[in-house]
Amino acid sequence: MYHGDDAYMWEENRTKKYKGIDIIEFYQKEAIKRKNTIPKKTFYNRFLKIGDHIMISKPYEEKFEEKRYKISLYELLKNVYYEEAFGINISSKRKKEVYRNNISFENFTIGDIVLATSPGFHIQGAIRHAAIFDSRRYHGSVDDECLLTAEPNKGVIYESIRFYHENFGEAWGLYVPNTTLQQRIAVVDEIAKHIGERYYWSAHKSNSKVWYCSLIPWRGYYKITGIDIDYNDRYWVLPIDIFMSEYTEVFEYSRG
């Protein structure tokens, strides 16, 4: 006899679907991701370390010396045109640069994580933004709102792929190996329950009432699977913490 999810999966397997997910397609894409895994050290020269912390995304196609960054936080902030960093607006008179990328979502499966950034100093660290992918809302268009995240003044929302293509110069696709299809669906469904809840940048990651972008994938995986994708286990979980985690792997990358 089959019970619970096992019975449901056995029943839906006759049509090769499980809770709206094509099972064969899921495992085909998982195999592609394993084959296409990119070592994280490939990207380390894209970031500048200050002490033990990866803080700054280097601008493209230029050579840099670390001494250039041995300046005060105040000096760094003066040179930033605009950052909405954890809900804090920082501005100057410098012209804002426009960055784009073209990351493909064709091999993403439900529960995968997208991280995105652009060059320069960010309060969040070297990577600016994070979201989790809901393949049930993706139909092949950049305007599909299929990326669960949290934004200032909006709270927990679904964002479109276009937003990530048109606002960031680099983007990565990551997945959490050794998690099942059932677990990944549960991760996304758990976070989706909180659509519309409040954004609050200074929240401790154990505060379940408020959100910021990288808290979305971290809390989903921690609550459903017990896997802690925060590599340094500190007060906040930042996008770079998810990138550096031993429990995540990179399978997709785009740089404008």
mmCIF file of C-alpha atoms in Angstrom:
data_model
loop_
_atom_site.group_PDB
_atom_site.id
_atom_site.type_symbol
_atom_site.label_atom_id
_atom_site.label_comp_id
_atom_site.label_asym_id
_atom_site.label_seq_id
_atom_site.Cartn_x
_atom_site.Cartn_y
_atom_site.Cartn_z
ATOM 1 C CA MET A 1 0.000 0.000 0.000
ATOM 2 C CA TYR A 2 1.094 3.571 -0.669
ATOM 3 C CA HIS A 3 0.509 6.357 1.819
ATOM 4 C CA GLY A 4 0.795 10.141 1.868
ATOM 5 C CA ASP A 5 3.225 11.660 -0.630
ATOM 6 C CA ASP A 6 4.321 8.209 -1.818
ATOM 7 C CA ALA A 7 0.760 7.420 -2.902
ATOM 8 C CA TYR A 8 0.401 10.834 -4.509
ATOM 9 C CA MET A 9 3.660 10.452 -6.407
ATOM 10 C CA TRP A 10 2.776 6.904 -7.524
ATOM 11 C CA GLU A 11 -0.585 8.141 -8.798
ATOM 12 C CA GLU A 12 0.843 11.161 -10.601
ATOM 13 C CA ASN A 13 3.780 9.168 -11.980
ATOM 14 C CA ARG A 14 1.334 7.568 -14.398
ATOM 15 C CA THR A 15 1.216 10.984 -16.054
ATOM 16 C CA LYS A 16 4.874 11.650 -15.168
ATOM 17 C CA LYS A 17 3.992 14.615 -12.970
ATOM 18 C CA TYR A 18 4.278 15.283 -9.277
ATOM 19 C CA LYS A 19 2.396 18.274 -7.840
ATOM 20 C CA GLY A 20 2.589 20.032 -11.181
ATOM 21 C CA ILE A 21 6.253 19.191 -11.873
ATOM 22 C CA ASP A 22 7.284 17.021 -14.815
ATOM 23 C CA ILE A 23 9.295 14.279 -13.076
ATOM 24 C CA ILE A 24 11.317 13.170 -16.104
ATOM 25 C CA GLU A 25 12.199 16.750 -17.014
ATOM 26 C CA PHE A 26 13.223 17.463 -13.406
ATOM 27 C CA TYR A 27 15.724 14.601 -13.290
ATOM 28 C CA GLN A 28 17.019 15.347 -16.778
ATOM 29 C CA LYS A 29 17.797 18.898 -15.707
ATOM 30 C CA GLU A 30 19.351 17.684 -12.464
ATOM 31 C CA ALA A 31 21.732 15.543 -14.534
ATOM 32 C CA ILE A 32 22.604 18.555 -16.706
ATOM 33 C CA LYS A 33 23.294 20.662 -13.612
ATOM 34 C CA ARG A 34 25.624 18.032 -12.165
ATOM 35 C CA LYS A 35 27.482 17.874 -15.465
ATOM 36 C CA ASN A 36 27.683 21.681 -15.728
ATOM 37 C CA THR A 37 28.782 22.407 -12.158
ATOM 38 C CA ILE A 38 31.209 25.349 -12.114
ATOM 39 C CA PRO A 39 33.853 25.416 -9.334
ATOM 40 C CA LYS A 40 33.241 28.399 -7.103
ATOM 41 C CA LYS A 41 36.916 29.305 -7.045
ATOM 42 C CA THR A 42 36.440 30.243 -10.706
ATOM 43 C CA PHE A 43 34.726 33.412 -9.480
ATOM 44 C CA TYR A 44 36.898 34.371 -6.523
ATOM 45 C CA ASN A 45 38.897 36.865 -8.551
ATOM 46 C CA ARG A 46 35.618 38.690 -9.213
ATOM 47 C CA PHE A 47 35.494 39.691 -5.554
ATOM 48 C CA LEU A 48 37.785 41.687 -3.320
ATOM 49 C CA LYS A 49 38.414 40.508 0.221
ATOM 50 C CA ILE A 50 38.711 42.968 3.077
ATOM 51 C CA GLY A 51 40.134 41.014 5.967
ATOM 52 C CA ASP A 52 38.235 37.736 6.069
ATOM 53 C CA HIS A 53 35.163 39.148 4.336
ATOM 54 C CA ILE A 54 34.365 39.181 0.624
ATOM 55 C CA MET A 55 32.887 42.643 0.236
ATOM 56 C CA ILE A 56 33.330 44.218 -3.188
ATOM 57 C CA SER A 57 32.484 43.182 -6.745
ATOM 58 C CA LYS A 58 35.278 44.287 -9.063
ATOM 59 C CA PRO A 59 34.384 46.250 -12.194
ATOM 60 C CA TYR A 60 34.831 44.316 -15.422
ATOM 61 C CA GLU A 61 37.888 44.111 -17.670
ATOM 62 C CA GLU A 62 40.147 46.120 -15.401
ATOM 63 C CA LYS A 63 43.141 45.268 -13.264
ATOM 64 C CA PHE A 64 43.041 46.276 -9.633
ATOM 65 C CA GLU A 65 45.415 46.511 -6.747
ATOM 66 C CA GLU A 66 44.121 45.856 -3.269
ATOM 67 C CA LYS A 67 45.645 49.112 -2.001
ATOM 68 C CA ARG A 68 43.044 50.957 -4.062
ATOM 69 C CA TYR A 69 40.406 49.698 -1.650
ATOM 70 C CA LYS A 70 42.264 50.505 1.563
ATOM 71 C CA ILE A 71 40.074 53.515 2.185
ATOM 72 C CA SER A 72 37.364 54.294 4.673
ATOM 73 C CA LEU A 73 33.772 53.126 4.442
ATOM 74 C CA TYR A 74 32.832 56.797 4.088
ATOM 75 C CA GLU A 75 35.036 57.143 0.994
ATOM 76 C CA LEU A 76 33.508 54.026 -0.541
ATOM 77 C CA LEU A 77 29.990 55.283 0.026
ATOM 78 C CA LYS A 78 30.762 58.694 -1.478
ATOM 79 C CA ASN A 79 31.439 57.059 -4.828
ATOM 80 C CA VAL A 80 28.201 55.099 -5.013
ATOM 81 C CA TYR A 81 25.504 56.649 -7.194
ATOM 82 C CA TYR A 82 22.541 54.786 -5.735
ATOM 83 C CA GLU A 83 22.044 51.637 -3.752
ATOM 84 C CA GLU A 84 18.882 50.401 -2.220
ATOM 85 C CA ALA A 85 20.782 48.284 0.237
ATOM 86 C CA PHE A 86 18.634 46.623 2.863
ATOM 87 C CA GLY A 87 16.213 49.522 2.468
ATOM 88 C CA ILE A 88 18.837 52.244 2.912
ATOM 89 C CA ASN A 89 19.187 54.803 0.122
ATOM 90 C CA ILE A 90 22.707 56.001 -0.587
ATOM 91 C CA SER A 91 23.291 58.503 -3.366
ATOM 92 C CA SER A 92 25.822 60.813 -4.965
ATOM 93 C CA LYS A 93 26.049 62.927 -8.118
ATOM 94 C CA ARG A 94 27.951 60.324 -10.105
ATOM 95 C CA LYS A 95 26.134 58.993 -13.164
ATOM 96 C CA LYS A 96 24.571 55.609 -12.562
ATOM 97 C CA GLU A 97 26.003 52.763 -14.606
ATOM 98 C CA VAL A 98 23.624 50.347 -16.325
ATOM 99 C CA TYR A 99 24.472 46.657 -16.111
ATOM 100 C CA ARG A 100 22.784 43.684 -17.754
ATOM 101 C CA ASN A 101 23.192 39.931 -17.951
ATOM 102 C CA ASN A 102 21.456 37.179 -19.876
ATOM 103 C CA ILE A 103 21.344 34.238 -17.503
ATOM 104 C CA SER A 104 19.311 31.337 -18.882
ATOM 105 C CA PHE A 105 16.650 29.681 -16.757
ATOM 106 C CA GLU A 106 16.145 26.706 -19.065
ATOM 107 C CA ASN A 107 17.995 24.313 -16.755
ATOM 108 C CA PHE A 108 16.623 25.713 -13.494
ATOM 109 C CA THR A 109 14.362 23.405 -11.516
ATOM 110 C CA ILE A 110 12.046 24.225 -8.644
ATOM 111 C CA GLY A 111 13.916 25.377 -5.537
ATOM 112 C CA ASP A 112 17.024 26.571 -7.373
ATOM 113 C CA ILE A 113 18.576 29.846 -6.252
ATOM 114 C CA VAL A 114 19.524 32.852 -8.360
ATOM 115 C CA LEU A 115 22.094 35.346 -7.081
ATOM 116 C CA ALA A 116 22.809 38.620 -8.875
ATOM 117 C CA THR A 117 25.122 41.600 -8.543
ATOM 118 C CA SER A 118 26.770 44.531 -10.262
ATOM 119 C CA PRO A 119 30.259 45.997 -9.748
ATOM 120 C CA GLY A 120 31.135 48.246 -6.855
ATOM 121 C CA PHE A 121 30.528 48.535 -3.144
ATOM 122 C CA HIS A 122 27.328 47.091 -1.715
ATOM 123 C CA ILE A 123 26.301 47.002 1.911
ATOM 124 C CA GLN A 124 25.075 43.463 1.298
ATOM 125 C CA GLY A 125 28.577 42.348 0.344
ATOM 126 C CA ALA A 126 29.887 41.245 -3.045
ATOM 127 C CA ILE A 127 26.514 39.899 -4.215
ATOM 128 C CA ARG A 128 23.466 42.145 -4.060
ATOM 129 C CA HIS A 129 20.348 40.078 -4.545
ATOM 130 C CA ALA A 130 18.906 36.587 -4.095
ATOM 131 C CA ALA A 131 15.735 34.706 -5.004
ATOM 132 C CA ILE A 132 14.374 31.185 -5.268
ATOM 133 C CA PHE A 133 12.920 29.745 -8.481
ATOM 134 C CA ASP A 134 9.378 28.422 -8.827
ATOM 135 C CA SER A 135 9.311 26.470 -12.106
ATOM 136 C CA ARG A 136 5.518 26.136 -11.980
ATOM 137 C CA ARG A 137 5.292 29.858 -12.778
ATOM 138 C CA TYR A 138 7.875 29.783 -15.570
ATOM 139 C CA HIS A 139 6.562 29.380 -19.121
ATOM 140 C CA GLY A 140 9.608 30.456 -21.105
ATOM 141 C CA SER A 141 9.136 34.237 -20.957
ATOM 142 C CA VAL A 142 11.414 36.788 -19.292
ATOM 143 C CA ASP A 143 8.239 38.415 -18.003
ATOM 144 C CA ASP A 144 7.179 35.339 -16.044
ATOM 145 C CA GLU A 145 7.092 36.247 -12.357
ATOM 146 C CA CYS A 146 8.677 33.084 -11.038
ATOM 147 C CA LEU A 147 11.389 34.288 -8.643
ATOM 148 C CA LEU A 148 10.442 34.468 -4.973
ATOM 149 C CA THR A 149 12.302 37.154 -3.065
ATOM 150 C CA ALA A 150 11.789 40.146 -0.780
ATOM 151 C CA GLU A 151 12.148 43.830 -1.629
ATOM 152 C CA PRO A 152 12.035 47.102 0.365
ATOM 153 C CA ASN A 153 8.535 48.631 0.426
ATOM 154 C CA LYS A 154 7.112 45.470 -1.155
ATOM 155 C CA GLY A 155 7.885 42.619 1.197
ATOM 156 C CA VAL A 156 7.835 39.021 -0.053
ATOM 157 C CA ILE A 157 7.000 38.990 -3.766
ATOM 158 C CA TYR A 158 7.456 37.157 -7.045
ATOM 159 C CA GLU A 159 9.759 39.019 -9.456
ATOM 160 C CA SER A 160 10.219 38.540 -13.188
ATOM 161 C CA ILE A 161 13.296 37.222 -14.940
ATOM 162 C CA ARG A 162 13.436 40.506 -16.842
ATOM 163 C CA PHE A 163 14.133 42.340 -13.592
ATOM 164 C CA TYR A 164 17.269 40.233 -13.076
ATOM 165 C CA HIS A 165 18.401 40.558 -16.698
ATOM 166 C CA GLU A 166 18.064 44.329 -16.758
ATOM 167 C CA ASN A 167 19.370 45.359 -13.349
ATOM 168 C CA PHE A 168 22.489 43.282 -12.705
ATOM 169 C CA GLY A 169 25.758 42.724 -14.545
ATOM 170 C CA GLU A 170 26.299 39.206 -13.215
ATOM 171 C CA ALA A 171 24.020 36.374 -12.182
ATOM 172 C CA TRP A 172 24.537 32.836 -10.919
ATOM 173 C CA GLY A 173 22.272 29.807 -10.739
ATOM 174 C CA LEU A 174 22.827 27.543 -7.729
ATOM 175 C CA TYR A 175 21.204 24.396 -6.460
ATOM 176 C CA VAL A 176 21.287 22.380 -3.250
ATOM 177 C CA PRO A 177 22.471 18.859 -4.182
ATOM 178 C CA ASN A 178 21.067 15.779 -2.479
ATOM 179 C CA THR A 179 17.655 17.343 -1.903
ATOM 180 C CA THR A 180 14.620 15.606 -3.360
ATOM 181 C CA LEU A 181 11.932 16.900 -5.677
ATOM 182 C CA GLN A 182 9.456 16.657 -2.809
ATOM 183 C CA GLN A 183 11.699 18.726 -0.546
ATOM 184 C CA ARG A 184 12.262 21.443 -3.116
ATOM 185 C CA ILE A 185 8.559 21.796 -3.791
ATOM 186 C CA ALA A 186 7.979 22.029 -0.033
ATOM 187 C CA VAL A 187 10.688 24.708 0.273
ATOM 188 C CA VAL A 188 9.028 26.917 -2.363
ATOM 189 C CA ASP A 189 5.509 26.270 -1.057
ATOM 190 C CA GLU A 190 6.607 27.196 2.467
ATOM 191 C CA ILE A 191 7.994 30.561 1.342
ATOM 192 C CA ALA A 192 5.014 31.268 -0.924
ATOM 193 C CA LYS A 193 2.786 31.207 2.170
ATOM 194 C CA HIS A 194 4.446 34.459 3.222
ATOM 195 C CA ILE A 195 3.742 36.547 0.100
ATOM 196 C CA GLY A 196 3.117 40.152 1.141
ATOM 197 C CA GLU A 197 4.819 39.892 4.528
ATOM 198 C CA ARG A 198 7.090 42.722 5.589
ATOM 199 C CA TYR A 199 10.656 43.460 4.493
ATOM 200 C CA TYR A 200 13.049 44.414 7.278
ATOM 201 C CA TRP A 201 16.762 44.542 6.516
ATOM 202 C CA SER A 202 18.098 44.318 10.086
ATOM 203 C CA ALA A 203 16.100 41.256 11.140
ATOM 204 C CA HIS A 204 17.937 38.403 12.797
ATOM 205 C CA LYS A 205 17.612 35.343 10.587
ATOM 206 C CA SER A 206 15.665 33.540 13.325
ATOM 207 C CA ASN A 207 12.910 36.189 13.161
ATOM 208 C CA SER A 208 10.151 34.453 11.202
ATOM 209 C CA LYS A 209 7.916 37.520 10.862
ATOM 210 C CA VAL A 210 10.046 39.671 8.538
ATOM 211 C CA TRP A 211 12.194 39.118 5.465
ATOM 212 C CA TYR A 212 14.987 40.273 3.203
ATOM 213 C CA CYS A 213 16.040 38.743 -0.125
ATOM 214 C CA SER A 214 18.632 36.167 0.925
ATOM 215 C CA LEU A 215 16.556 35.151 3.929
ATOM 216 C CA ILE A 216 14.042 33.665 1.459
ATOM 217 C CA PRO A 217 16.118 30.681 0.223
ATOM 218 C CA TRP A 218 17.944 30.269 3.535
ATOM 219 C CA ARG A 219 14.799 30.001 5.646
ATOM 220 C CA GLY A 220 13.021 27.768 3.146
ATOM 221 C CA TYR A 221 15.816 25.207 3.060
ATOM 222 C CA TYR A 222 16.534 25.385 6.770
ATOM 223 C CA LYS A 223 12.910 24.904 7.797
ATOM 224 C CA ILE A 224 12.071 22.121 5.338
ATOM 225 C CA THR A 225 15.351 20.196 5.072
ATOM 226 C CA GLY A 226 17.401 21.327 8.067
ATOM 227 C CA ILE A 227 20.223 22.298 5.690
ATOM 228 C CA ASP A 228 21.927 25.554 6.705
ATOM 229 C CA ILE A 229 23.108 27.295 3.535
ATOM 230 C CA ASP A 230 24.634 30.186 5.518
ATOM 231 C CA TYR A 231 28.338 29.374 5.344
ATOM 232 C CA ASN A 232 29.433 31.486 8.340
ATOM 233 C CA ASP A 233 26.320 31.112 10.532
ATOM 234 C CA ARG A 234 26.172 34.716 11.718
ATOM 235 C CA TYR A 235 23.437 37.206 12.593
ATOM 236 C CA TRP A 236 22.425 37.749 8.948
ATOM 237 C CA VAL A 237 22.583 35.451 5.964
ATOM 238 C CA LEU A 238 23.830 37.485 3.003
ATOM 239 C CA PRO A 239 23.738 36.514 -0.686
ATOM 240 C CA ILE A 240 27.504 35.939 -0.627
ATOM 241 C CA ASP A 241 27.012 33.544 2.311
ATOM 242 C CA ILE A 242 24.741 31.396 0.149
ATOM 243 C CA PHE A 243 27.283 31.514 -2.672
ATOM 244 C CA MET A 244 30.110 30.412 -0.359
ATOM 245 C CA SER A 245 28.109 27.660 1.361
ATOM 246 C CA GLU A 246 29.436 24.117 1.145
ATOM 247 C CA TYR A 247 25.842 22.995 0.555
ATOM 248 C CA THR A 248 25.288 24.910 -2.684
ATOM 249 C CA GLU A 249 26.742 24.376 -6.154
ATOM 250 C CA VAL A 250 26.921 26.750 -9.136
ATOM 251 C CA PHE A 251 25.535 25.415 -12.423
ATOM 252 C CA GLU A 252 24.721 28.578 -14.402
ATOM 253 C CA TYR A 253 26.450 31.928 -14.869
ATOM 254 C CA SER A 254 26.066 35.033 -16.999
ATOM 255 C CA ARG A 255 28.123 38.195 -17.142
ATOM 256 C CA GLY A 256 27.127 41.219 -19.176
#
